[in-house]
């Protein structure tokens, strides 16, 4: 768990430090050289991001003190489970108790949960997943920003609206200065502490250029950088880690190798997984997952998707619906239902290591204005806001009608904070100044 409120350094233990947040202790990897016990820091995703001055930290903590516990109380109330439904849905209740006892559920159990179709049992599954979320993460909700730096793509993924299938799409590639300005605005004006830099697989920008951009960001701004540039090669991953990137967002899209090969001409699932494994070895925080509702996908393969994400040491699960794009070979196919997506997230909450964060994806939000709330009440605890300059967003056209596409970052932040407060959740990757 990571709060974007300052924590107080309590102790050092090798490369780890212990940080105190209103009496709760968390461990974080420290890469700053000048840190002492008693200093205040912002930590994100288990990494110390930046040191905070004493006066600023103390005034921020003062602002947070009461709200912090008030929000926790609202959230705690929201997860109360009716004893009646617990008695009625014995199987789900039993699996929930198993997870609470620290034991993992089996493949058959994952399958059972994915097969639930009665409205009452599904509702209970969502409540139980919400309870499990609260037990391990309390009311924290990660709010990351994403900046889409290029839509110029050499790949032909069958579902993707910025693939080479989309012949008449205007292509862009933000310059280094444009990227630095977008990062500056996200960090300094809006308070983001964790940012994803995302791009299509753009042959027009070298790993050297990406490394230079990341190194400049790390030098100028206190922010945790996730990269999401597709398959940049194992050496590319090493170079960008050395430049300062600490997270990788790379979905494996499907765990079914034949379906993967069919949808990604010239590519293989093995190659994709090799990137994810290497990134994990290098120490990147792994954000991965799959698409839900691809043609030819089975329940078994979706169950396997959840397991595979776990095997890849996922830090944050990014699993969202396929949304058809008219300029691709999958045009006209249906998206999965909002309920089916929420069910996947809930089952993932049961099946994965309890520490895993689960994202409500923009794709999911695109299916329904209710999706975000629904996901957060079914085991999810993370959202991503679009910090790409507004004029570029429509061109990052992976699927039509993307949620929040035209909303300014201010509007997205305000909307998110309001919704989170209503649910009793505390945003943990934005500074208090932005609330
Ligand atoms: N529907 C939903 N998600 C999509 N992506 C690409 N195209 C689509 C689509 N049509 C997702 C892929 C990719 C991420 C950047 O966008 O999962 O990993």
Coordinates of C-alpha atoms and ligand atoms in Angstrom, one line a residue:
X1 CA 0.0 0.0 0.0
X2 CA 1.3 3.5 -0.7
X3 CA -0.1 6.8 0.4
X4 CA 0.7 10.0 -1.3
X5 CA 0.8 11.6 2.0
X6 CA 4.2 12.0 3.5
X7 CA 5.5 9.2 5.6
X8 CA 8.0 9.5 8.4
X9 CA 11.2 7.5 8.1
X10 CA 11.4 5.2 11.2
X11 CA 14.2 2.8 10.4
X12 CA 16.8 1.6 7.9
X13 CA 17.3 -2.0 6.9
X14 CA 19.7 -2.4 4.0
X15 CA 18.1 -1.0 0.9
X16 CA 14.7 -0.8 2.7
X17 CA 13.3 1.8 5.0
X18 CA 10.3 1.6 7.3
X19 CA 7.9 4.5 6.9
X20 CA 5.2 5.5 9.4
X21 CA 1.8 6.7 8.2
X22 CA -0.4 7.7 11.2
X23 CA 0.8 4.7 13.1
X24 CA 0.8 2.2 10.2
X25 CA 4.2 1.0 9.1
X26 CA 5.2 0.3 5.5
X27 CA 8.4 -0.8 3.9
X28 CA 9.8 0.9 0.8
X29 CA 13.0 0.6 -1.3
X30 CA 15.2 3.6 -0.8
X31 CA 17.4 4.8 -3.6
X32 CA 18.0 8.3 -2.2
X33 CA 21.4 8.8 -0.6
X34 CA 20.7 11.6 1.9
X35 CA 18.0 10.3 4.1
X36 CA 17.9 10.0 7.9
X37 CA 15.5 8.7 10.5
X38 CA 12.8 11.4 11.1
X39 CA 12.8 12.7 7.5
X40 CA 9.6 12.8 5.6
X41 CA 9.2 11.1 2.2
X42 CA 6.7 10.3 -0.5
X43 CA 6.8 6.6 -1.4
X44 CA 4.9 5.0 -4.3
X45 CA 4.6 1.4 -5.3
X46 CA 7.1 0.4 -2.7
X47 CA 9.8 2.9 -3.8
X48 CA 10.8 6.1 -2.1
X49 CA 10.1 8.8 -4.7
X50 CA 11.2 12.0 -3.0
X51 CA 12.1 13.6 0.2
X52 CA 9.6 16.2 1.6
X53 CA 10.5 19.2 3.7
X54 CA 9.5 19.0 7.4
X55 CA 7.2 22.1 7.3
X56 CA 5.4 21.0 4.1
X57 CA 5.1 17.4 5.4
X58 CA 3.7 18.5 8.8
X59 CA 1.1 20.9 7.3
X60 CA 0.0 18.1 4.8
X61 CA -0.3 15.6 7.6
X62 CA -2.3 18.1 9.6
X63 CA -4.8 18.4 6.7
X64 CA -5.0 14.7 6.3
X65 CA -5.2 13.6 10.0
X66 CA -9.0 13.6 10.5
X67 CA -10.1 12.9 6.9
X68 CA -7.8 9.9 6.8
X69 CA -9.7 8.1 9.6
X70 CA -13.1 9.4 8.5
X71 CA -12.7 7.9 5.0
X72 CA -11.4 4.6 6.5
X73 CA -14.6 4.4 8.6
X74 CA -16.9 5.0 5.6
X75 CA -15.0 2.2 3.7
X76 CA -15.1 -0.2 6.6
X77 CA -18.9 0.2 6.8
X78 CA -19.3 -0.3 3.1
X79 CA -17.8 -3.8 3.3
X80 CA -20.1 -5.2 5.9
X81 CA -21.5 -8.5 4.6
X82 CA -24.9 -9.6 5.5
X83 CA -24.8 -12.9 7.5
X84 CA -27.9 -14.0 5.6
X85 CA -26.2 -14.0 2.2
X86 CA -23.1 -15.6 3.8
X87 CA -25.3 -18.5 4.8
X88 CA -27.0 -18.7 1.5
X89 CA -23.9 -18.7 -0.7
X90 CA -21.9 -21.3 1.2
X91 CA -19.4 -22.0 -1.5
X92 CA -18.3 -18.4 -2.1
X93 CA -18.3 -17.8 1.6
X94 CA -16.0 -20.8 2.1
X95 CA -13.6 -19.6 -0.6
X96 CA -13.6 -16.2 1.0
X97 CA -12.7 -17.7 4.3
X98 CA -10.0 -19.7 2.7
X99 CA -8.4 -16.6 1.1
X100 CA -8.7 -14.8 4.5
X101 CA -6.8 -17.7 6.1
X102 CA -4.0 -17.0 3.6
X103 CA -4.6 -20.1 1.4
X104 CA -4.9 -19.8 -2.4
X105 CA -7.9 -21.0 -4.3
X106 CA -7.6 -23.8 -6.9
X107 CA -8.1 -23.6 -10.7
X108 CA -11.4 -25.4 -10.3
X109 CA -12.5 -22.8 -7.7
X110 CA -11.5 -19.9 -10.1
X111 CA -13.6 -21.7 -12.7
X112 CA -16.5 -22.0 -10.3
X113 CA -16.5 -18.3 -9.5
X114 CA -16.3 -17.4 -13.2
X115 CA -19.3 -19.6 -13.9
X116 CA -21.6 -18.0 -11.3
X117 CA -24.6 -16.7 -13.2
X118 CA -27.4 -16.2 -10.7
X119 CA -27.8 -12.5 -9.8
X120 CA -27.8 -13.1 -6.0
X121 CA -24.7 -15.2 -5.9
X122 CA -22.9 -12.8 -8.3
X123 CA -23.8 -9.9 -6.0
X124 CA -22.4 -11.8 -3.1
X125 CA -19.2 -12.5 -5.0
X126 CA -18.8 -8.8 -5.6
X127 CA -19.3 -8.0 -1.9
X128 CA -16.9 -10.7 -0.9
X129 CA -14.2 -9.4 -3.3
X130 CA -14.8 -5.9 -1.9
X131 CA -14.3 -7.3 1.6
X132 CA -11.1 -9.0 0.6
X133 CA -9.8 -5.8 -1.0
X134 CA -10.5 -3.9 2.2
X135 CA -8.8 -6.5 4.4
X136 CA -5.5 -6.1 2.6
X137 CA -5.5 -2.6 1.2
X138 CA -7.8 -0.8 3.6
X139 CA -9.2 2.2 1.7
X140 CA -6.3 3.1 -0.4
X141 CA -6.9 3.6 -4.1
X142 CA -4.0 4.2 -6.5
X143 CA -4.5 7.0 -8.9
X144 CA -1.9 7.0 -11.7
X145 CA -1.6 9.2 -14.7
X146 CA -0.9 8.1 -18.2
X147 CA 0.7 10.1 -21.0
X148 CA 0.3 8.7 -24.5
X149 CA 3.5 9.9 -26.2
X150 CA 3.1 8.4 -29.7
X151 CA 0.4 6.6 -31.8
X152 CA 2.8 5.7 -34.6
X153 CA 2.7 1.9 -34.8
X154 CA 4.4 -0.8 -36.7
X155 CA 2.3 -3.7 -35.4
X156 CA -0.9 -5.2 -36.8
X157 CA -2.8 -6.4 -33.6
X158 CA -6.2 -7.4 -34.8
X159 CA -8.2 -5.5 -32.2
X160 CA -6.3 -2.3 -31.9
X161 CA -7.4 1.0 -33.5
X162 CA -3.9 2.5 -33.7
X163 CA -2.4 -0.6 -35.3
X164 CA -1.3 -0.4 -38.9
X165 CA -4.8 -1.6 -40.0
X166 CA -6.0 2.0 -39.4
X167 CA -4.7 3.5 -42.6
X168 CA -6.3 7.0 -42.4
X169 CA -5.4 7.7 -38.8
X170 CA -3.3 10.8 -38.3
X171 CA -0.1 9.7 -36.6
X172 CA 1.8 11.7 -33.9
X173 CA 4.9 11.4 -31.9
X174 CA 5.4 13.9 -29.1
X175 CA 8.8 15.6 -29.0
X176 CA 11.0 15.3 -25.9
X177 CA 10.0 18.8 -24.9
X178 CA 6.3 18.1 -25.3
X179 CA 6.7 15.0 -23.2
X180 CA 8.7 16.9 -20.5
X181 CA 6.1 19.6 -20.4
X182 CA 3.2 17.1 -20.1
X183 CA 5.1 15.4 -17.2
X184 CA 5.9 18.7 -15.6
X185 CA 2.2 19.7 -15.7
X186 CA 1.1 16.2 -14.3
X187 CA 3.6 16.3 -11.5
X188 CA 3.8 20.0 -10.6
X189 CA 0.4 21.3 -11.4
X190 CA -1.7 18.2 -10.7
X191 CA 0.3 16.3 -8.0
X192 CA 0.8 12.9 -9.7
X193 CA 3.4 10.8 -8.0
X194 CA 3.2 7.9 -10.5
X195 CA 3.0 8.2 -14.2
X196 CA 2.8 5.8 -17.1
X197 CA 4.5 6.8 -20.3
X198 CA 2.7 4.9 -23.0
X199 CA 3.3 4.6 -26.7
X200 CA 2.4 2.4 -29.7
X201 CA 5.3 0.2 -30.9
X202 CA 6.9 3.1 -32.6
X203 CA 10.0 2.3 -34.7
X204 CA 10.7 6.0 -35.1
X205 CA 11.9 6.4 -31.5
X206 CA 15.0 4.6 -30.3
X207 CA 15.6 3.1 -26.9
X208 CA 18.4 5.6 -26.5
X209 CA 15.9 8.5 -27.0
X210 CA 13.5 6.9 -24.5
X211 CA 16.3 6.4 -22.0
X212 CA 17.3 10.0 -22.4
X213 CA 13.7 11.2 -21.8
X214 CA 13.3 9.0 -18.7
X215 CA 16.6 10.1 -17.3
X216 CA 15.6 13.7 -17.7
X217 CA 12.3 13.1 -16.1
X218 CA 14.0 11.4 -13.1
X219 CA 16.5 14.2 -12.8
X220 CA 13.8 17.0 -12.9
X221 CA 10.7 15.5 -11.2
X222 CA 10.1 13.3 -8.2
X223 CA 7.8 10.8 -9.8
X224 CA 7.6 7.0 -10.2
X225 CA 7.9 6.2 -14.0
X226 CA 6.1 3.2 -15.5
X227 CA 7.0 2.5 -19.2
X228 CA 4.5 1.0 -21.6
X229 CA 6.2 1.0 -25.0
X230 CA 5.3 -2.6 -26.1
X231 CA 8.1 -5.0 -26.8
X232 CA 11.3 -2.9 -26.6
X233 CA 13.6 -5.9 -26.3
X234 CA 15.2 -7.4 -23.2
X235 CA 18.2 -5.1 -23.4
X236 CA 15.8 -2.2 -23.9
X237 CA 14.2 -3.1 -20.6
X238 CA 17.6 -3.1 -18.9
X239 CA 18.5 0.3 -20.4
X240 CA 15.3 2.0 -19.4
X241 CA 15.6 0.6 -15.8
X242 CA 19.1 2.0 -15.7
X243 CA 17.6 5.3 -16.9
X244 CA 15.2 5.3 -13.9
X245 CA 12.0 3.6 -15.0
X246 CA 10.7 1.4 -12.2
X247 CA 7.4 0.0 -13.5
X248 CA 6.4 -1.8 -16.7
X249 CA 2.8 -1.8 -18.1
X250 CA 2.7 -4.6 -20.6
X251 CA -0.4 -6.8 -21.0
X252 CA 0.1 -10.3 -22.3
X253 CA -3.4 -9.8 -23.9
X254 CA -4.3 -13.5 -23.7
X255 CA -2.7 -16.6 -22.1
X256 CA -3.8 -18.8 -25.1
X257 CA -0.7 -19.1 -27.3
X258 CA -2.8 -20.0 -30.5
X259 CA -5.2 -17.1 -30.0
X260 CA -2.2 -14.8 -29.3
X261 CA -0.5 -15.8 -32.5
X262 CA -3.7 -15.3 -34.5
X263 CA -4.4 -11.8 -33.2
X264 CA -0.7 -10.6 -33.3
X265 CA 0.7 -11.5 -36.7
X266 CA 4.4 -12.3 -36.6
X267 CA 4.5 -12.2 -32.7
X268 CA 4.4 -14.9 -30.1
X269 CA 3.1 -15.2 -26.6
X270 CA 6.5 -16.6 -25.5
X271 CA 8.3 -13.4 -26.7
X272 CA 5.8 -11.3 -24.8
X273 CA 6.2 -13.3 -21.6
X274 CA 10.0 -13.2 -22.0
X275 CA 9.7 -9.4 -21.6
X276 CA 7.6 -9.7 -18.5
X277 CA 9.9 -12.2 -16.9
X278 CA 13.0 -10.2 -17.6
X279 CA 11.3 -7.0 -16.3
X280 CA 10.4 -8.8 -13.1
X281 CA 14.0 -10.0 -12.7
X282 CA 15.2 -6.5 -13.2
X283 CA 13.0 -5.2 -10.4
X284 CA 10.3 -3.5 -12.4
X285 CA 6.8 -3.3 -10.8
X286 CA 4.7 -5.4 -13.1
X287 CA 1.4 -4.2 -14.4
X288 CA -0.1 -6.8 -16.7
X289 CA -3.3 -8.6 -17.7
X290 CA -5.4 -9.5 -20.6
X291 CA -8.3 -8.5 -22.8
X292 CA -11.7 -9.9 -21.8
X293 CA -14.1 -10.9 -24.6
X294 CA -11.8 -11.6 -27.5
X295 CA -13.3 -13.8 -30.2
X296 CA -12.4 -17.5 -29.5
X297 CA -11.6 -16.8 -25.8
X298 CA -13.0 -19.4 -23.4
X299 CA -13.7 -19.3 -19.7
X300 CA -10.8 -21.7 -19.2
X301 CA -8.4 -19.3 -20.9
X302 CA -9.7 -16.4 -18.9
X303 CA -9.2 -18.4 -15.7
X304 CA -5.6 -19.1 -17.0
X305 CA -5.2 -15.4 -17.6
X306 CA -5.7 -14.7 -14.0
X307 CA -3.2 -17.4 -13.0
X308 CA -0.6 -16.3 -15.5
X309 CA -0.8 -12.7 -14.2
X310 CA 0.0 -14.2 -10.7
X311 CA 2.9 -16.2 -12.1
X312 CA 4.3 -13.1 -13.6
X313 CA 4.4 -11.5 -10.1
X314 CA 1.9 -8.9 -11.1
X315 CA 1.9 -5.8 -8.9
X316 CA -1.2 -4.3 -10.5
X317 CA -3.6 -6.2 -12.6
X318 CA -4.8 -4.5 -15.8
X319 CA -7.6 -6.6 -17.3
X320 CA -10.2 -4.9 -19.3
X321 CA -12.8 -5.5 -22.0
X322 CA -12.2 -5.8 -25.7
X323 CA -14.0 -2.8 -27.4
X324 CA -14.4 -3.2 -31.2
X325 CA -12.8 -0.7 -33.5
X326 CA -14.3 -0.2 -36.9
X327 CA -11.0 0.0 -38.7
X328 CA -9.7 -3.4 -37.5
X329 CA -10.4 -7.0 -38.5
X330 CA -12.5 -7.4 -35.3
X331 CA -14.9 -4.6 -36.2
X332 CA -18.5 -5.2 -35.3
X333 CA -17.9 -7.9 -32.7
X334 CA -19.5 -7.5 -29.3
X335 CA -17.8 -6.2 -26.1
X336 CA -18.4 -8.3 -23.0
X337 CA -21.0 -7.1 -20.6
X338 CA -20.2 -4.7 -17.7
X339 CA -21.2 -7.5 -15.3
X340 CA -18.8 -10.0 -16.9
X341 CA -15.9 -7.7 -16.6
X342 CA -16.7 -6.9 -12.9
X343 CA -16.9 -10.7 -12.4
X344 CA -13.4 -11.2 -13.8
X345 CA -12.1 -8.5 -11.5
X346 CA -13.8 -10.0 -8.5
X347 CA -12.5 -13.5 -9.2
X348 CA -9.0 -12.0 -9.7
X349 CA -9.3 -10.5 -6.2
X350 CA -10.0 -14.0 -4.9
X351 CA -7.3 -15.7 -6.9
X352 CA -4.3 -13.5 -6.8
X353 CA -1.9 -12.7 -4.0
X354 CA -3.9 -10.3 -1.7
X355 CA -1.3 -7.6 -2.2
X356 CA -2.1 -7.2 -5.9
X357 CA -3.7 -3.9 -6.9
X358 CA -6.5 -4.3 -9.4
X359 CA -7.2 -1.5 -11.9
X360 CA -10.5 -0.3 -13.2
X361 CA -9.4 0.1 -16.8
X362 CA -10.5 2.9 -19.1
X363 CA -11.9 0.3 -21.4
X364 CA -14.2 -0.9 -18.6
X365 CA -15.2 2.7 -17.9
X366 CA -16.0 3.1 -21.6
X367 CA -18.6 0.4 -21.4
X368 CA -20.7 2.2 -18.8
X369 CA -20.5 5.3 -16.6
X370 CA -21.2 3.0 -13.6
X371 CA -18.2 0.8 -14.4
X372 CA -15.7 2.6 -12.2
X373 CA -17.9 2.4 -9.1
X374 CA -18.9 -1.1 -9.9
X375 CA -15.2 -2.2 -10.3
X376 CA -14.1 -0.5 -7.1
X377 CA -17.0 -2.2 -5.2
X378 CA -16.0 -5.6 -6.7
X379 CA -12.4 -5.9 -5.6
X380 CA -10.6 -3.2 -7.6
X381 CA -8.6 -0.4 -6.0
X382 CA -6.9 1.5 -8.7
X383 CA -7.7 3.9 -11.5
X384 CA -5.8 5.6 -14.2
X385 CA -6.3 9.2 -15.4
X386 CA -5.4 10.5 -18.8
X387 CA -2.8 13.2 -18.6
X388 CA -2.1 13.3 -22.4
X389 CA -2.4 16.7 -23.9
X390 CA -6.1 17.0 -24.8
X391 CA -5.5 17.7 -28.5
X392 CA -3.6 14.4 -28.9
X393 CA -6.1 12.2 -27.1
X394 CA -8.5 11.5 -30.0
X395 CA -5.6 10.3 -32.1
X396 CA -4.7 7.7 -29.5
X397 CA -7.7 5.9 -30.9
X398 CA -7.3 2.3 -29.6
X399 CA -11.0 1.9 -29.5
X400 CA -13.9 4.4 -30.1
X401 CA -15.6 6.5 -27.4
X402 CA -12.9 6.2 -24.8
X403 CA -14.1 7.4 -21.4
X404 CA -12.8 10.8 -20.3
X405 CA -11.2 11.4 -23.7
X406 CA -12.2 15.0 -23.7
X407 CA -12.1 15.7 -20.0
X408 CA -9.4 18.0 -18.8
X409 CA -7.1 16.5 -16.2
X410 CA -8.5 18.9 -13.6
X411 CA -12.0 17.6 -14.4
X412 CA -10.9 14.0 -14.2
X413 CA -9.1 14.6 -10.9
X414 CA -12.1 16.4 -9.3
X415 CA -14.5 13.7 -10.6
X416 CA -12.3 10.9 -9.2
X417 CA -11.7 12.5 -5.8
X418 CA -15.4 13.1 -5.4
X419 CA -16.3 9.5 -6.3
X420 CA -13.5 8.1 -4.1
X421 CA -14.6 10.2 -1.1
X422 CA -18.2 9.0 -1.5
X423 CA -16.8 5.4 -1.3
X424 CA -14.5 6.3 1.6
X425 CA -11.4 5.7 -0.4
X426 CA -8.2 7.7 -0.1
X427 CA -6.4 8.5 -3.4
X428 CA -2.8 7.4 -2.8
X429 CA -0.8 8.6 -5.8
X430 CA -1.8 12.2 -5.8
X431 CA -0.5 14.8 -3.4
X432 CA -2.9 16.5 -1.0
X433 CA -2.5 19.7 -2.9
X434 CA -4.4 18.3 -5.8
X435 CA -7.4 17.2 -3.7
Ligands
LIG1 N1 -10.3 -2.7 -26.9 C1 -9.8 -2.7 -25.7 N2 -8.5 -2.6 -25.4 C2 -7.6 -2.4 -26.5 N3 -6.3 -2.3 -26.5 C3 -5.9 -2.1 -27.8 N4 -7.0 -2.2 -28.6 C4 -8.1 -2.4 -27.8 C5 -9.5 -2.5 -28.0 N5 -10.0 -2.5 -29.2 C6 -5.4 -2.3 -25.3 C7 -4.5 -3.5 -25.4 C8 -3.1 -2.8 -25.2 C9 -3.5 -1.5 -24.6 C10 -2.5 -0.4 -24.7 O1 -4.7 -1.2 -25.2 O2 -4.7 -4.4 -24.4 O3 -2.3 -3.6 -24.4

